[in-house]
Structures are given as structure tokens and as C-alpha cells.
Amino acid sequence: GTWTLAPGAPVFVFSHRFEVLSGGDELINIPTLTAAVGLPHRLTGGLSYTSNSEVNPDKLAGNEVEYWLKAPLLQRPRAGAAAILAYNSASGGVDAALSGRTRLGALGLVGEVRGFSDAFGSGDAELGYTAGAMVHLTPYLALQGDLGSSTAPSSDAVWSAGVAVAMTGAGPGAGAA
């Protein structure tokens, strides 16, 4: 995403992704904990942790930590862009991304292009890309979905759909996406 924090401001995000396994008879949970803090010079540093990683097929369902640094490129009330540099413990590779967002009334659009130095633990560099939309039903509730893929030869398109809920009183910008 394109969000960044004021120097010294902390954030903690706990998100879940659910997947239906082949055959449709089993559902798995992929929790992700993100902690970040605002740094000087408009930078934000953080880490994202999951205990059910899918990044490296050789280490499937293992732990994964991504350490990242984000710099805003554009910050406007209805649009934003950011650059991200990260190290992923599961793949052992460095990632870099450009993310963007815009909001047109109740409709929000997002996109990202990400480069992987070691995509999916393969040893090969690849690009990933995604685009998504969200419909803001209230300032604190949105429906969202996205579609993405990568340049990896065996890569299939992936999609997601979800409900985003912002907690009131969570601080400046709560509910803004």
C-alpha cells in the first residue's frame, strides 16, 4: 500500500487470508501480523510476519518475515504512491515495489508492480503485478477485490475478495484507503 506514518507513530495490523484447497473441502488460514513505525525523512519501517508462508514451496507452511522500508512518492487526499524495499526471510531475496492508489468518490483503485530477486525461492528474478478496487460503503466499511499475476512461467492469475473494516478512534487517517 501507499500509507506511511509520521515519525514515531506506530501501527499494528493483524490480517487474515483464507484459501480453499483443491477439491474445495478444506479451508486454510494465513494470518499476517504487521508492525511498523514512522521514521525521519517521511520513511516508514516495519516487518510483516506469517506462520503459514506460501512463498517458498520447499518451506511451505513455515514462518516468514519480511523486513521493509517504505518511502512516499506522492501524498494527496485522493491519490498516493510509494516505493518499498524489502528483504524476505522465506525466499532469502530482496523485493522492491511501486504502489499506487486513487479514490473517486466511493470507488477506490489500487495497483502494484513488485520485483523479486528470488521469486518463490526459485533463484530466478521475476515481476509480479496486481490491480484492485474497493467500494466504500461507509467511512469504516468497504468491499474489496483484486486480480494479480507474475512473469513466472508457471504463474496463474490469482484473485481475492474481502471486507475491510476500520476501527473508529484508531488514529489519524483511520478508514482512509
Coordinates of N, CA, C and O in Angstrom, one line a residue:
G1 N 0.8 -1.2 0.0 CA 0.0 0.0 0.0 C 0.8 1.2 0.0 O 2.1 1.2 0.0
T2 N 0.2 2.4 0.0 CA 0.9 3.7 -0.1 C 0.9 4.4 1.3 O 1.4 5.5 1.4
W3 N 0.3 3.8 2.3 CA 0.2 4.5 3.6 C 1.6 4.6 4.2 O 2.5 3.7 4.0
T4 N 1.9 5.7 4.9 CA 3.1 5.9 5.6 C 2.7 6.6 7.0 O 1.6 7.0 7.1
L5 N 3.7 6.6 7.9 CA 3.4 7.1 9.2 C 4.3 8.3 9.5 O 5.4 8.5 9.0
A6 N 3.7 9.2 10.4 CA 4.5 10.3 10.9 C 5.6 9.8 11.8 O 5.5 8.7 12.4
P7 N 6.8 10.5 11.9 CA 7.9 10.0 12.7 C 7.4 9.6 14.2 O 6.7 10.4 14.8
G8 N 7.8 8.4 14.6 CA 7.4 8.0 15.9 C 6.0 7.3 16.1 O 5.7 6.7 17.1
A9 N 5.2 7.5 15.0 CA 3.8 6.9 15.1 C 3.9 5.4 14.8 O 4.5 5.0 13.9
P10 N 3.3 4.6 15.7 CA 3.3 3.1 15.5 C 2.0 2.6 14.8 O 1.0 3.3 14.8
V11 N 2.1 1.4 14.2 CA 0.9 0.8 13.7 C 1.0 -0.7 13.9 O 2.2 -1.2 13.8
F12 N -0.1 -1.4 14.2 CA -0.1 -2.8 14.3 C -1.3 -3.3 13.5 O -2.4 -2.9 13.7
V13 N -1.1 -4.2 12.5 CA -2.2 -4.7 11.6 C -2.2 -6.2 11.7 O -1.1 -6.8 11.6
F14 N -3.3 -6.8 12.0 CA -3.5 -8.2 12.1 C -4.5 -8.6 11.0 O -5.7 -8.3 11.1
S15 N -4.0 -9.2 9.9 CA -4.9 -9.6 8.9 C -5.0 -11.1 8.6 O -4.0 -11.8 9.0
H16 N -6.0 -11.6 8.0 CA -6.2 -13.0 7.7 C -6.5 -13.2 6.3 O -7.3 -12.4 5.7
R17 N -5.9 -14.2 5.7 CA -6.4 -14.6 4.3 C -6.8 -16.0 4.4 O -6.1 -16.8 5.1
F18 N -7.9 -16.4 3.8 CA -8.4 -17.7 3.8 C -8.3 -18.3 2.4 O -8.6 -17.6 1.4
E19 N -7.9 -19.6 2.3 CA -7.9 -20.2 1.0 C -8.6 -21.5 1.0 O -8.5 -22.3 2.0
V20 N -9.4 -21.8 0.0 CA -10.0 -23.1 -0.2 C -9.0 -24.0 -1.0 O -8.6 -23.6 -2.0
L21 N -8.7 -25.2 -0.4 CA -7.7 -26.0 -1.1 C -8.4 -26.8 -2.2 O -9.6 -26.9 -2.3
S22 N -7.6 -27.3 -3.1 CA -8.1 -28.0 -4.3 C -9.1 -29.1 -3.8 O -8.9 -29.8 -2.9
G23 N -10.2 -29.2 -4.5 CA -11.3 -30.1 -4.2 C -12.3 -29.4 -3.4 O -13.4 -29.9 -3.3
G24 N -12.0 -28.2 -2.8 CA -13.0 -27.4 -2.1 C -13.5 -28.0 -0.7 O -14.5 -27.5 -0.2
D25 N -12.7 -28.9 -0.2 CA -13.2 -29.5 1.1 C -12.4 -29.1 2.3 O -12.6 -29.6 3.4
E26 N -11.4 -28.2 2.1 CA -10.6 -27.8 3.2 C -10.3 -26.3 3.1 O -9.9 -25.8 2.0
L27 N -10.3 -25.6 4.2 CA -10.1 -24.1 4.3 C -8.9 -23.9 5.1 O -8.8 -24.5 6.3
I28 N -7.9 -23.2 4.7 CA -6.7 -22.8 5.5 C -6.7 -21.4 5.8 O -7.2 -20.5 5.0
N29 N -6.0 -21.0 6.9 CA -5.9 -19.6 7.3 C -4.5 -19.2 7.2 O -3.6 -19.9 7.7
I30 N -4.2 -18.0 6.7 CA -2.9 -17.5 6.6 C -2.9 -16.1 7.3 O -3.3 -15.1 6.7
P31 N -2.5 -16.1 8.6 CA -2.5 -14.9 9.3 C -1.3 -14.1 9.0 O -0.2 -14.7 8.8
T32 N -1.4 -12.8 9.0 CA -0.2 -11.9 8.9 C -0.2 -10.8 9.9 O -1.3 -10.1 10.1
L33 N 0.8 -10.7 10.7 CA 1.0 -9.6 11.7 C 2.0 -8.6 11.1 O 3.1 -9.0 10.7
T34 N 1.6 -7.3 11.1 CA 2.5 -6.3 10.6 C 2.6 -5.3 11.7 O 1.6 -4.8 12.3
A35 N 3.9 -4.9 12.0 CA 4.2 -3.8 12.9 C 5.1 -2.9 12.2 O 6.0 -3.3 11.5
A36 N 4.8 -1.6 12.4 CA 5.6 -0.5 11.7 C 5.7 0.7 12.6 O 4.9 0.9 13.5
V37 N 6.7 1.5 12.2 CA 6.8 2.8 12.9 C 7.3 3.9 11.9 O 8.1 3.6 11.0
G38 N 6.8 5.1 12.1 CA 7.3 6.2 11.3 C 8.7 6.6 11.6 O 9.0 6.7 12.8
L39 N 9.5 6.9 10.6 CA 10.9 7.2 10.8 C 11.1 8.6 10.3 O 10.2 9.2 9.6
P40 N 12.2 9.2 10.5 CA 12.5 10.6 10.0 C 12.5 10.5 8.4 O 12.6 9.4 7.8
H41 N 12.5 11.7 7.8 CA 12.5 11.9 6.4 C 11.3 11.2 5.7 O 11.5 10.7 4.6
R42 N 10.2 11.1 6.3 CA 8.9 10.6 5.8 C 9.0 9.1 5.5 O 8.2 8.6 4.8
L43 N 10.0 8.4 6.0 CA 10.1 6.9 5.8 C 9.3 6.2 6.8 O 9.0 6.7 7.9
T44 N 8.9 5.0 6.5 CA 8.2 4.1 7.4 C 8.9 2.7 7.4 O 9.2 2.2 6.3
G45 N 9.3 2.2 8.5 CA 9.9 0.9 8.6 C 9.1 -0.1 9.3 O 8.4 0.3 10.2
G46 N 9.1 -1.4 8.9 CA 8.3 -2.4 9.6 C 8.7 -3.8 9.2 O 9.7 -4.0 8.5
L47 N 7.9 -4.7 9.7 CA 8.0 -6.1 9.4 C 6.7 -6.7 9.4 O 5.7 -6.3 10.0
S48 N 6.5 -7.7 8.5 CA 5.3 -8.5 8.4 C 5.7 -9.9 8.6 O 6.6 -10.5 8.0
Y49 N 4.9 -10.6 9.5 CA 5.2 -12.0 9.9 C 4.0 -12.9 9.6 O 2.9 -12.5 9.9
T50 N 4.2 -14.0 9.1 CA 3.2 -15.1 9.0 C 3.8 -16.4 9.4 O 5.0 -16.7 9.2
S51 N 2.9 -17.2 10.0 CA 3.3 -18.5 10.5 C 2.9 -19.6 9.5 O 3.0 -20.8 9.7
N52 N 2.4 -19.2 8.3 CA 1.9 -20.1 7.3 C 2.3 -19.7 5.9 O 1.4 -19.4 5.1
S53 N 3.6 -19.6 5.7 CA 4.1 -19.0 4.4 C 3.9 -19.9 3.2 O 3.9 -21.1 3.3
E54 N 3.6 -19.2 2.1 CA 3.5 -19.9 0.8 C 4.5 -19.4 -0.2 O 4.5 -19.8 -1.3
V55 N 5.5 -18.6 0.3 CA 6.4 -18.0 -0.6 C 7.4 -19.0 -1.2 O 7.7 -19.0 -2.4
N56 N 7.9 -20.0 -0.4 CA 8.9 -20.9 -0.9 C 8.3 -22.3 -0.8 O 8.1 -22.8 0.3
P57 N 8.1 -23.0 -1.9 CA 7.5 -24.3 -1.9 C 8.3 -25.3 -1.1 O 7.7 -26.3 -0.5
D58 N 9.6 -25.1 -0.9 CA 10.4 -26.0 -0.1 C 10.2 -25.8 1.4 O 10.6 -26.7 2.2
K59 N 9.6 -24.7 1.7 CA 9.4 -24.4 3.2 C 7.9 -24.1 3.4 O 7.6 -23.2 4.2
L60 N 7.1 -24.7 2.7 CA 5.6 -24.5 2.7 C 5.1 -24.6 4.2 O 5.5 -25.5 4.9
A61 N 4.3 -23.6 4.5 CA 3.6 -23.5 5.9 C 4.6 -23.2 7.0 O 4.3 -23.3 8.1
G62 N 5.8 -22.8 6.6 CA 6.8 -22.3 7.6 C 6.6 -20.9 8.0 O 5.7 -20.2 7.5
N63 N 7.5 -20.4 8.8 CA 7.5 -19.0 9.2 C 8.1 -18.1 8.1 O 9.0 -18.6 7.4
E64 N 7.6 -16.9 8.0 CA 8.1 -15.9 7.0 C 8.1 -14.6 7.7 O 7.1 -14.2 8.3
V65 N 9.2 -13.8 7.5 CA 9.3 -12.5 8.0 C 9.8 -11.6 6.8 O 10.7 -12.0 6.2
E66 N 9.1 -10.5 6.6 CA 9.5 -9.6 5.6 C 9.8 -8.3 6.3 O 8.9 -7.7 6.9
Y67 N 11.1 -7.8 6.2 CA 11.5 -6.6 6.8 C 11.4 -5.5 5.6 O 12.0 -5.8 4.6
W68 N 10.8 -4.4 5.9 CA 10.6 -3.5 4.8 C 10.8 -2.0 5.2 O 10.6 -1.6 6.4
L69 N 11.1 -1.2 4.2 CA 11.2 0.2 4.3 C 10.4 0.9 3.2 O 10.6 0.5 2.0
K70 N 9.6 1.8 3.6 CA 8.7 2.5 2.6 C 8.9 4.0 2.5 O 9.1 4.6 3.6
A71 N 8.9 4.5 1.3 CA 9.0 5.9 1.1 C 7.9 6.5 0.3 O 7.6 5.9 -0.8
P72 N 7.2 7.5 0.7 CA 6.1 8.0 -0.1 C 6.7 8.8 -1.3 O 7.6 9.5 -1.2
L73 N 6.0 8.6 -2.4 CA 6.4 9.4 -3.6 C 5.4 10.5 -3.9 O 5.7 11.5 -4.5
L74 N 4.1 10.2 -3.6 CA 3.0 11.2 -3.8 C 2.0 11.0 -2.7 O 1.6 9.9 -2.4
Q75 N 1.7 12.1 -2.0 CA 0.7 12.0 -0.9 C -0.3 13.1 -1.2 O 0.0 14.3 -0.9
R76 N -1.5 12.8 -1.6 CA -2.6 13.7 -1.9 C -3.8 13.1 -1.2 O -3.9 11.9 -1.0
P77 N -4.8 13.9 -0.9 CA -6.0 13.3 -0.3 C -6.7 12.2 -1.1 O -7.2 11.3 -0.5
R78 N -6.7 12.3 -2.4 CA -7.4 11.3 -3.2 C -6.4 10.4 -4.0 O -6.9 9.6 -4.8
A79 N -5.1 10.6 -3.8 CA -4.2 9.7 -4.6 C -2.9 9.6 -3.8 O -2.5 10.5 -3.0
G80 N -2.2 8.5 -4.0 CA -0.9 8.3 -3.4 C -0.1 7.3 -4.1 O -0.6 6.5 -4.9
A81 N 1.2 7.4 -3.9 CA 2.2 6.4 -4.5 C 3.3 6.3 -3.5 O 3.7 7.2 -2.8
A82 N 3.9 5.1 -3.5 CA 5.0 4.8 -2.5 C 5.9 3.8 -3.2 O 5.5 2.9 -4.0
A83 N 7.2 3.8 -2.7 CA 8.2 2.8 -3.1 C 8.5 2.0 -1.9 O 8.6 2.5 -0.8
I84 N 8.7 0.7 -2.1 CA 9.0 -0.2 -1.0 C 10.2 -1.0 -1.3 O 10.4 -1.6 -2.4
L85 N 11.1 -1.2 -0.3 CA 12.3 -2.1 -0.4 C 12.2 -3.1 0.7 O 12.0 -2.6 1.9
A86 N 12.3 -4.4 0.4 CA 12.1 -5.4 1.5 C 13.1 -6.5 1.3 O 13.6 -6.8 0.3
Y87 N 13.3 -7.2 2.5 CA 14.0 -8.5 2.5 C 13.1 -9.5 3.0 O 12.4 -9.4 4.1
N88 N 13.0 -10.7 2.3 CA 12.0 -11.7 2.7 C 12.8 -12.9 3.2 O 13.7 -13.5 2.5
S89 N 12.6 -13.3 4.5 CA 13.3 -14.4 5.1 C 13.0 -15.8 4.5 O 13.9 -16.7 4.4
A90 N 11.8 -16.0 3.9 CA 11.4 -17.3 3.4 C 12.1 -17.6 2.0 O 12.5 -18.7 1.7
S91 N 12.2 -16.5 1.2 CA 12.8 -16.7 -0.1 C 14.3 -16.4 0.0 O 15.1 -16.8 -0.9
G92 N 14.7 -15.6 1.0 CA 16.1 -15.2 1.1 C 16.4 -14.1 0.0 O 17.6 -13.9 -0.3
G93 N 15.4 -13.4 -0.5 CA 15.6 -12.5 -1.6 C 15.1 -11.1 -1.2 O 14.5 -10.8 -0.2
V94 N 15.5 -10.1 -2.0 CA 15.2 -8.7 -1.9 C 14.0 -8.4 -2.8 O 14.1 -8.9 -4.0
D95 N 13.1 -7.7 -2.4 CA 11.9 -7.3 -3.2 C 11.9 -5.8 -3.2 O 12.3 -5.1 -2.3
A96 N 11.4 -5.2 -4.3 CA 11.1 -3.8 -4.5 C 9.8 -3.6 -5.2 O 9.4 -4.4 -6.0
A97 N 9.1 -2.6 -4.8 CA 7.7 -2.4 -5.3 C 7.4 -0.9 -5.5 O 7.9 -0.1 -4.8
L98 N 6.5 -0.6 -6.4 CA 5.9 0.7 -6.6 C 4.4 0.4 -6.5 O 3.8 -0.4 -7.1
S99 N 3.8 1.2 -5.5 CA 2.4 1.0 -5.3 C 1.7 2.3 -5.5 O 2.2 3.4 -5.3
G100 N 0.4 2.3 -6.0 CA -0.3 3.5 -6.2 C -1.8 3.3 -5.8 O -2.3 2.2 -5.8
R101 N -2.5 4.4 -5.5 CA -3.9 4.3 -5.2 C -4.6 5.6 -5.7 O -3.9 6.7 -5.7
T102 N -5.8 5.6 -5.9 CA -6.6 6.8 -6.2 C -8.0 6.5 -5.7 O -8.5 5.4 -5.5
R103 N -8.7 7.6 -5.3 CA -10.1 7.4 -4.9 C -11.0 8.4 -5.6 O -10.7 9.6 -5.7
L104 N -12.1 7.9 -6.2 CA -13.1 8.6 -6.9 C -14.4 8.4 -6.3 O -15.1 7.5 -6.5
G105 N -14.7 9.3 -5.3 CA -16.0 9.1 -4.6 C -15.9 7.9 -3.7 O -14.9 7.7 -3.0
A106 N -16.9 7.0 -3.9 CA -16.9 5.8 -3.1 C -16.0 4.7 -3.7 O -15.8 3.6 -3.0
L107 N -15.5 4.9 -4.9 CA -14.7 3.9 -5.5 C -13.2 4.2 -5.3 O -12.7 5.3 -5.6
G108 N -12.4 3.2 -4.9 CA -11.0 3.3 -4.7 C -10.3 2.3 -5.7 O -10.8 1.2 -5.9
L109 N -9.2 2.7 -6.3 CA -8.5 1.8 -7.2 C -7.0 1.8 -6.7 O -6.5 2.8 -6.2
V110 N -6.5 0.6 -6.7 CA -5.1 0.3 -6.3 C -4.3 -0.5 -7.3 O -4.9 -1.2 -8.1
G111 N -3.0 -0.4 -7.3 CA -2.2 -1.2 -8.1 C -0.8 -1.3 -7.6 O -0.3 -0.4 -6.8
E112 N -0.1 -2.3 -8.0 CA 1.3 -2.5 -7.5 C 2.1 -3.3 -8.6 O 1.5 -4.3 -9.1
V113 N 3.3 -2.9 -8.8 CA 4.3 -3.7 -9.5 C 5.4 -4.0 -8.6 O 5.9 -3.1 -7.9
R114 N 5.8 -5.3 -8.5 CA 6.8 -5.7 -7.5 C 7.9 -6.6 -8.2 O 7.5 -7.5 -8.9
G115 N 9.1 -6.3 -7.9 CA 10.2 -7.1 -8.4 C 10.7 -8.0 -7.3 O 10.9 -7.6 -6.2
F116 N 11.0 -9.3 -7.6 CA 11.5 -10.3 -6.7 C 12.9 -10.7 -7.2 O 13.0 -11.1 -8.3
S117 N 13.9 -10.7 -6.3 CA 15.2 -11.1 -6.7 C 15.3 -12.7 -6.7 O 16.1 -13.3 -7.4
D118 N 14.4 -13.3 -5.9 CA 14.4 -14.7 -5.7 C 12.9 -15.1 -5.6 O 12.4 -15.4 -4.5
A119 N 12.2 -15.1 -6.7 CA 10.7 -15.4 -6.7 C 10.4 -16.8 -6.3 O 10.9 -17.8 -6.8
F120 N 9.6 -16.9 -5.2 CA 9.1 -18.2 -4.7 C 10.2 -19.2 -4.4 O 10.1 -20.4 -4.5
G121 N 11.4 -18.6 -4.0 CA 12.5 -19.5 -3.7 C 13.1 -20.2 -4.9 O 13.9 -21.2 -4.7
S122 N 12.8 -19.8 -6.1 CA 13.3 -20.4 -7.3 C 14.7 -20.1 -7.7 O 15.3 -20.7 -8.5
G123 N 15.2 -19.0 -7.2 CA 16.5 -18.5 -7.6 C 16.4 -17.5 -8.8 O 17.4 -16.9 -9.2
D124 N 15.2 -17.4 -9.4 CA 15.0 -16.5 -10.5 C 14.4 -15.2 -10.1 O 13.5 -15.2 -9.3
A125 N 14.8 -14.1 -10.8 CA 14.1 -12.8 -10.6 C 12.9 -12.8 -11.5 O 12.8 -13.3 -12.6
E126 N 11.8 -12.2 -10.9 CA 10.5 -12.2 -11.6 C 9.8 -10.9 -11.2 O 10.2 -10.2 -10.2
L127 N 8.8 -10.5 -12.0 CA 7.9 -9.4 -11.6 C 6.5 -9.9 -11.3 O 6.1 -10.9 -11.9
G128 N 5.9 -9.2 -10.3 CA 4.5 -9.5 -10.0 C 3.7 -8.2 -10.2 O 4.3 -7.1 -10.0
Y129 N 2.5 -8.3 -10.5 CA 1.6 -7.1 -10.7 C 0.2 -7.4 -10.2 O -0.3 -8.6 -10.3
T130 N -0.5 -6.4 -9.8 CA -1.8 -6.6 -9.3 C -2.6 -5.3 -9.5 O -2.0 -4.2 -9.4
A131 N -3.9 -5.4 -9.6 CA -4.8 -4.2 -9.6 C -6.0 -4.6 -8.8 O -6.5 -5.7 -8.9
G132 N -6.6 -3.6 -8.2 CA -7.7 -3.9 -7.3 C -8.7 -2.7 -7.2 O -8.3 -1.6 -7.6
A133 N -9.8 -3.0 -6.7 CA -10.8 -1.9 -6.4 C -11.5 -2.2 -5.1 O -11.5 -3.3 -4.6
M134 N -12.0 -1.1 -4.5 CA -12.8 -1.2 -3.3 C -13.9 -0.2 -3.4 O -13.8 0.9 -4.0
V135 N -15.1 -0.6 -2.9 CA -16.2 0.2 -2.8 C -16.5 0.5 -1.3 O -16.7 -0.4 -0.5
H136 N -16.4 1.8 -1.0 CA -16.5 2.3 0.4 C -18.0 2.4 0.7 O -18.7 3.3 0.1
L137 N -18.5 1.6 1.5 CA -19.9 1.6 1.9 C -20.2 2.7 3.0 O -21.2 3.3 3.0
T138 N -19.2 2.8 3.9 CA -19.2 3.9 4.9 C -17.8 4.3 5.1 O -16.9 3.6 4.5
P139 N -17.5 5.3 5.9 CA -16.1 5.6 6.1 C -15.2 4.5 6.8 O -14.0 4.5 6.7
Y140 N -15.9 3.5 7.3 CA -15.3 2.5 8.1 C -15.5 1.1 7.5 O -15.0 0.1 8.1
L141 N -16.2 0.9 6.4 CA -16.5 -0.4 5.8 C -16.4 -0.3 4.3 O -17.0 0.5 3.7
A142 N -15.7 -1.3 3.8 CA -15.5 -1.4 2.3 C -15.5 -2.8 1.8 O -15.1 -3.7 2.6
L143 N -16.0 -3.0 0.6 CA -15.8 -4.3 -0.1 C -14.7 -4.1 -1.0 O -14.5 -3.1 -1.7
Q144 N -13.8 -5.2 -1.1 CA -12.7 -5.0 -2.0 C -12.3 -6.3 -2.7 O -12.7 -7.4 -2.3
G145 N -11.6 -6.2 -3.8 CA -11.1 -7.3 -4.6 C -10.0 -6.9 -5.4 O -9.8 -5.8 -5.7
D146 N -9.2 -7.9 -5.8 CA -8.0 -7.7 -6.7 C -7.7 -8.9 -7.5 O -8.2 -10.0 -7.3
L147 N -6.9 -8.6 -8.6 CA -6.5 -9.6 -9.5 C -5.0 -9.4 -9.8 O -4.6 -8.3 -10.0
G148 N -4.2 -10.5 -9.7 CA -2.8 -10.3 -10.0 C -2.2 -11.5 -10.6 O -2.8 -12.6 -10.8
S149 N -0.9 -11.4 -11.0 CA -0.2 -12.5 -11.6 C 1.3 -12.1 -11.5 O 1.7 -11.1 -10.9
S150 N 2.1 -13.0 -12.1 CA 3.6 -12.7 -12.2 C 4.1 -13.2 -13.5 O 3.4 -13.8 -14.3
T151 N 5.4 -12.8 -13.8 CA 6.0 -13.2 -15.0 C 6.6 -14.6 -14.9 O 7.2 -15.1 -15.9
A152 N 6.5 -15.3 -13.7 CA 7.0 -16.6 -13.6 C 6.3 -17.6 -14.6 O 5.1 -17.5 -14.7
P153 N 7.0 -18.5 -15.2 CA 6.4 -19.3 -16.2 C 5.2 -20.2 -15.8 O 4.3 -20.4 -16.5
S154 N 5.3 -20.6 -14.5 CA 4.2 -21.5 -14.0 C 3.1 -20.7 -13.3 O 2.3 -21.2 -12.6
S155 N 3.2 -19.3 -13.4 CA 2.3 -18.5 -12.6 C 0.9 -18.4 -13.2 O 0.7 -18.2 -14.4
D156 N -0.1 -18.6 -12.3 CA -1.5 -18.5 -12.7 C -2.0 -17.1 -12.1 O -1.4 -16.6 -11.2
A157 N -3.1 -16.6 -12.7 CA -3.7 -15.4 -12.1 C -4.3 -15.8 -10.8 O -4.8 -16.9 -10.6
V158 N -4.2 -14.9 -9.9 CA -4.8 -15.0 -8.5 C -5.7 -13.9 -8.3 O -5.6 -12.8 -8.8
W159 N -6.7 -14.1 -7.4 CA -7.7 -13.1 -7.1 C -8.0 -13.2 -5.6 O -7.8 -14.2 -5.0
S160 N -8.6 -12.1 -5.1 CA -9.1 -12.1 -3.8 C -10.3 -11.2 -3.7 O -10.5 -10.3 -4.5
A161 N -11.1 -11.4 -2.7 CA -12.2 -10.6 -2.4 C -12.3 -10.5 -0.8 O -12.0 -11.5 -0.2
G162 N -12.8 -9.4 -0.3 CA -12.8 -9.3 1.1 C -13.6 -8.1 1.6 O -14.1 -7.3 0.8
V163 N -13.7 -8.0 2.9 CA -14.4 -6.9 3.6 C -13.3 -6.2 4.4 O -12.6 -6.9 5.1
A164 N -13.2 -4.9 4.3 CA -12.2 -4.1 5.1 C -13.0 -3.4 6.1 O -14.0 -2.7 5.8
V165 N -12.6 -3.5 7.4 CA -13.2 -2.8 8.5 C -12.2 -1.9 9.2 O -11.1 -2.5 9.6
A166 N -12.4 -0.6 9.3 CA -11.5 0.2 10.1 C -12.1 0.5 11.4 O -13.3 0.7 11.6
M167 N -11.3 0.5 12.5 CA -11.8 0.7 13.8 C -11.8 2.2 14.1 O -10.8 2.9 13.8
T168 N -12.9 2.7 14.6 CA -13.0 4.1 14.9 C -12.1 4.5 16.0 O -11.8 3.6 16.9
G169 N -11.6 5.7 16.0 CA -10.6 6.1 17.0 C -9.3 5.5 16.9 O -8.5 5.6 17.8
A170 N -9.0 4.8 15.8 CA -7.7 4.2 15.6 C -6.6 5.2 15.3 O -5.4 4.8 15.2
G171 N -6.9 6.5 15.1 CA -5.9 7.5 14.9 C -6.1 8.2 13.6 O -7.1 7.9 12.9
P172 N -5.2 9.2 13.3 CA -5.4 10.0 12.1 C -5.4 9.1 10.9 O -4.6 8.2 10.7
G173 N -6.3 9.3 10.0 CA -6.4 8.6 8.7 C -7.1 7.3 8.8 O -7.1 6.5 7.9
A174 N -7.6 6.9 10.0 CA -8.3 5.6 10.2 C -9.4 5.5 9.2 O -10.2 6.5 9.0
G175 N -9.5 4.5 8.5 CA -10.5 4.2 7.5 C -10.2 4.8 6.1 O -10.9 4.5 5.2
A176 N -9.1 5.5 6.0 CA -8.7 6.1 4.7 C -8.0 5.0 3.9 O -7.1 4.3 4.4
A177 N -8.4 4.8 2.6 CA -7.6 3.8 1.8 C -7.5 4.4 0.4 O -8.1 5.3 0.0

